[in-house]
Short mmCIF file of C-alpha atoms in Angstrom, two decimals:
data_model
loop_
_atom_site.label_atom_id
_atom_site.label_comp_id
_atom_site.label_asym_id
_atom_site.label_seq_id
_atom_site.Cartn_x
_atom_site.Cartn_y
_atom_site.Cartn_z
CA UNK A 96 0.22 0.01 0.41
CA UNK A 97 1.25 3.84 -0.85
CA UNK A 98 1.02 6.43 1.37
CA UNK A 99 -1.26 9.39 0.61
CA UNK A 100 0.88 11.63 3.28
CA UNK A 101 4.28 12.43 1.15
CA UNK A 102 5.83 10.96 4.59
CA UNK A 103 9.47 9.76 4.00
CA UNK A 104 10.27 9.74 7.96
CA UNK A 105 7.93 8.56 11.01
CA UNK A 106 9.36 9.24 14.64
CA UNK A 107 7.84 7.60 17.56
CA UNK A 108 8.35 8.12 20.84
CA UNK A 109 7.49 5.63 23.50
CA UNK A 110 9.46 4.78 26.66
CA UNK A 111 8.12 1.20 25.83
CA UNK A 112 10.60 -0.36 23.79
CA UNK A 113 8.20 -3.83 23.21
CA UNK A 114 5.48 -1.43 21.65
CA UNK A 115 7.74 0.45 19.59
CA UNK A 116 8.84 -2.76 18.02
CA UNK A 117 5.32 -3.98 17.23
CA UNK A 118 4.91 -0.45 16.24
CA UNK A 119 7.98 -0.89 13.56
CA UNK A 120 6.14 -4.47 12.82
CA UNK A 121 3.06 -2.95 11.68
CA UNK A 122 4.97 -0.08 9.52
CA UNK A 123 6.36 -1.87 7.64
CA UNK A 124 3.38 -3.84 6.61
CA UNK A 125 1.82 -0.83 5.65
CA UNK A 126 4.36 1.14 4.13
CA UNK A 127 7.66 -0.78 3.85
CA UNK A 128 10.17 2.11 2.04
CA UNK A 129 9.21 4.34 5.29
CA UNK A 130 12.50 5.32 7.49
CA UNK A 131 11.40 4.34 11.29
CA UNK A 132 12.84 6.29 14.13
CA UNK A 133 12.08 5.19 17.73
CA UNK A 134 12.99 7.45 20.86
CA UNK A 135 12.27 6.41 24.42
CA UNK A 136 12.60 9.87 26.19
CA UNK A 137 11.76 13.33 25.46
CA UNK A 138 14.64 14.33 26.16
CA UNK A 139 15.78 11.93 23.35
CA UNK A 140 13.47 13.73 20.99
CA UNK A 141 14.93 17.10 22.00
CA UNK A 142 18.06 16.29 20.81
CA UNK A 143 17.36 13.90 17.69
CA UNK A 144 15.13 16.43 16.42
CA UNK A 145 18.23 19.08 15.47
CA UNK A 146 19.60 16.45 13.38
CA UNK A 147 16.15 14.36 11.64
CA UNK A 148 12.93 15.83 11.05
CA UNK A 149 10.12 13.68 10.18
CA UNK A 150 7.43 14.28 8.49
CA UNK A 151 5.07 12.63 11.15
CA UNK A 152 5.94 12.54 14.38
CA UNK A 153 3.83 9.45 17.04
CA UNK A 154 4.14 10.50 20.64
CA UNK A 155 3.13 9.15 23.41
CA UNK A 156 2.05 10.54 26.45
CA UNK A 157 3.65 9.27 29.50
CA UNK A 158 7.23 9.28 29.24
CA UNK A 159 10.06 9.04 31.68
CA UNK A 160 11.57 12.91 32.71
CA UNK A 161 9.82 15.36 30.10
CA UNK A 162 6.11 14.39 29.28
CA UNK A 163 4.33 14.09 25.95
CA UNK A 164 2.42 17.08 26.42
CA UNK A 165 5.21 19.13 27.33
CA UNK A 166 7.12 18.08 24.29
CA UNK A 167 4.00 18.73 22.61
CA UNK A 168 3.92 21.76 24.31
CA UNK A 169 7.79 22.74 22.83
CA UNK A 170 7.69 21.72 19.63
CA UNK A 171 4.51 23.80 18.58
CA UNK A 172 5.88 26.68 20.16
CA UNK A 173 8.92 26.62 16.85
CA UNK A 174 8.31 27.79 13.22
CA UNK A 175 10.22 25.03 12.29
CA UNK A 176 8.23 22.09 13.56
CA UNK A 177 4.93 23.55 12.29
CA UNK A 178 4.52 21.83 8.85
CA UNK A 179 5.22 18.62 10.88
CA UNK A 180 2.09 16.48 11.97
CA UNK A 181 2.14 14.78 15.20
CA UNK A 182 -0.32 12.25 16.30
CA UNK A 183 -1.00 11.71 20.12
CA UNK A 184 -0.66 8.50 20.52
CA UNK A 185 -1.63 6.90 23.91
CA UNK A 186 -3.16 3.98 26.14
CA UNK A 187 -5.54 7.10 27.65
CA UNK A 188 -8.81 7.09 27.02
CA UNK A 189 -9.45 10.43 29.30
CA UNK A 190 -11.48 12.67 27.30
CA UNK A 191 -9.45 15.26 29.66
CA UNK A 192 -5.72 13.83 28.19
CA UNK A 193 -7.44 14.06 24.06
CA UNK A 194 -8.62 17.44 25.11
CA UNK A 195 -5.38 18.48 26.27
CA UNK A 196 -3.50 17.07 23.51
CA UNK A 197 -5.35 19.32 21.12
CA UNK A 198 -5.02 22.33 23.08
CA UNK A 199 -1.47 22.10 22.57
CA UNK A 200 -1.28 21.42 18.98
CA UNK A 201 -2.03 17.73 18.10
CA UNK A 202 -2.99 16.65 14.97
CA UNK A 203 -5.05 13.41 15.91
CA UNK A 204 -5.32 11.37 18.83
CA UNK A 205 -4.82 7.75 18.69
CA UNK A 206 -5.85 4.98 21.41
CA UNK A 207 -3.41 2.53 21.55
CA UNK A 208 -4.35 -0.71 19.60
CA UNK A 209 -4.50 -4.01 21.62
CA UNK A 210 -3.85 -5.87 18.65
CA UNK A 211 -1.45 -5.54 15.85
CA UNK A 212 -4.29 -5.79 12.90
CA UNK A 213 -5.58 -2.77 14.61
CA UNK A 214 -2.37 -0.79 14.86
CA UNK A 215 -1.94 -1.91 10.84
CA UNK A 216 -5.40 -0.91 10.45
CA UNK A 217 -5.03 2.50 12.18
CA UNK A 218 -1.75 3.79 10.07
CA UNK A 219 -3.03 2.81 6.91
CA UNK A 220 -5.97 4.93 8.28
CA UNK A 221 -3.13 7.78 9.28
CA UNK A 222 -0.85 7.34 5.99
CA UNK A 223 -3.95 7.89 3.77
CA UNK A 224 -5.64 10.94 5.48
CA UNK A 225 -6.40 14.57 4.04
CA UNK A 226 -4.08 16.40 6.36
CA UNK A 227 -5.56 19.54 5.39
CA UNK A 228 -8.88 19.57 6.86
CA UNK A 229 -9.16 19.45 10.84
CA UNK A 230 -9.10 15.69 12.20
CA UNK A 231 -9.62 17.36 16.28
CA UNK A 232 -13.68 16.59 15.98
CA UNK A 233 -12.46 13.03 16.67
CA UNK A 234 -9.78 10.52 17.57
CA UNK A 235 -9.22 6.89 16.65
CA UNK A 236 -9.80 4.23 18.88
CA UNK A 237 -11.14 0.77 18.88
CA UNK A 238 -10.52 0.46 15.35
CA UNK A 239 -12.53 3.26 14.19
CA UNK A 240 -12.98 7.30 14.34
CA UNK A 241 -15.09 8.32 16.99
CA UNK A 242 -16.27 12.01 17.49
CA UNK A 243 -14.45 13.93 19.98
CA UNK A 244 -15.51 17.03 21.54
CA UNK A 245 -14.31 19.02 24.71
CA UNK A 246 -17.81 18.39 26.64
CA UNK A 247 -17.93 14.79 25.34
CA UNK A 248 -19.06 12.01 27.93
CA UNK A 249 -17.62 9.20 29.23
CA UNK A 250 -15.37 7.64 27.02
CA UNK A 251 -15.71 4.67 24.73
CA UNK A 252 -13.64 1.57 26.83
#
């Protein structure tokens, strides 16, 4: 499958090394030609970005040291990163986390899938998306997009 989004480099920041391996395997099934980088902390992201700028960044919220939300805020303060698409990729289903991620500049929020096939599906969707439209009115959970508003009710588990 080919990507509609011109992604040559995708980066994942997640302190769970097993999750990074599963993510890379899923990405290889979807788009084997994309250059993939895994980092394991917010500090590593800060150190790495001056050398290598991905088109698409997947960012976990729960990181040792600097949190994913802190990283997101820092990135969005710099014009150099304004075209980089940032997908928050988290196990959290809390509406407050989703709302805060969008408030700080996330382009999309994906709740981490529990199966490899769901992760493949999520990556296929992300790589085919029309990034010109705002995606902040929905998030990806349980293998589908669901509506999101800041005053939404209970999360779908």
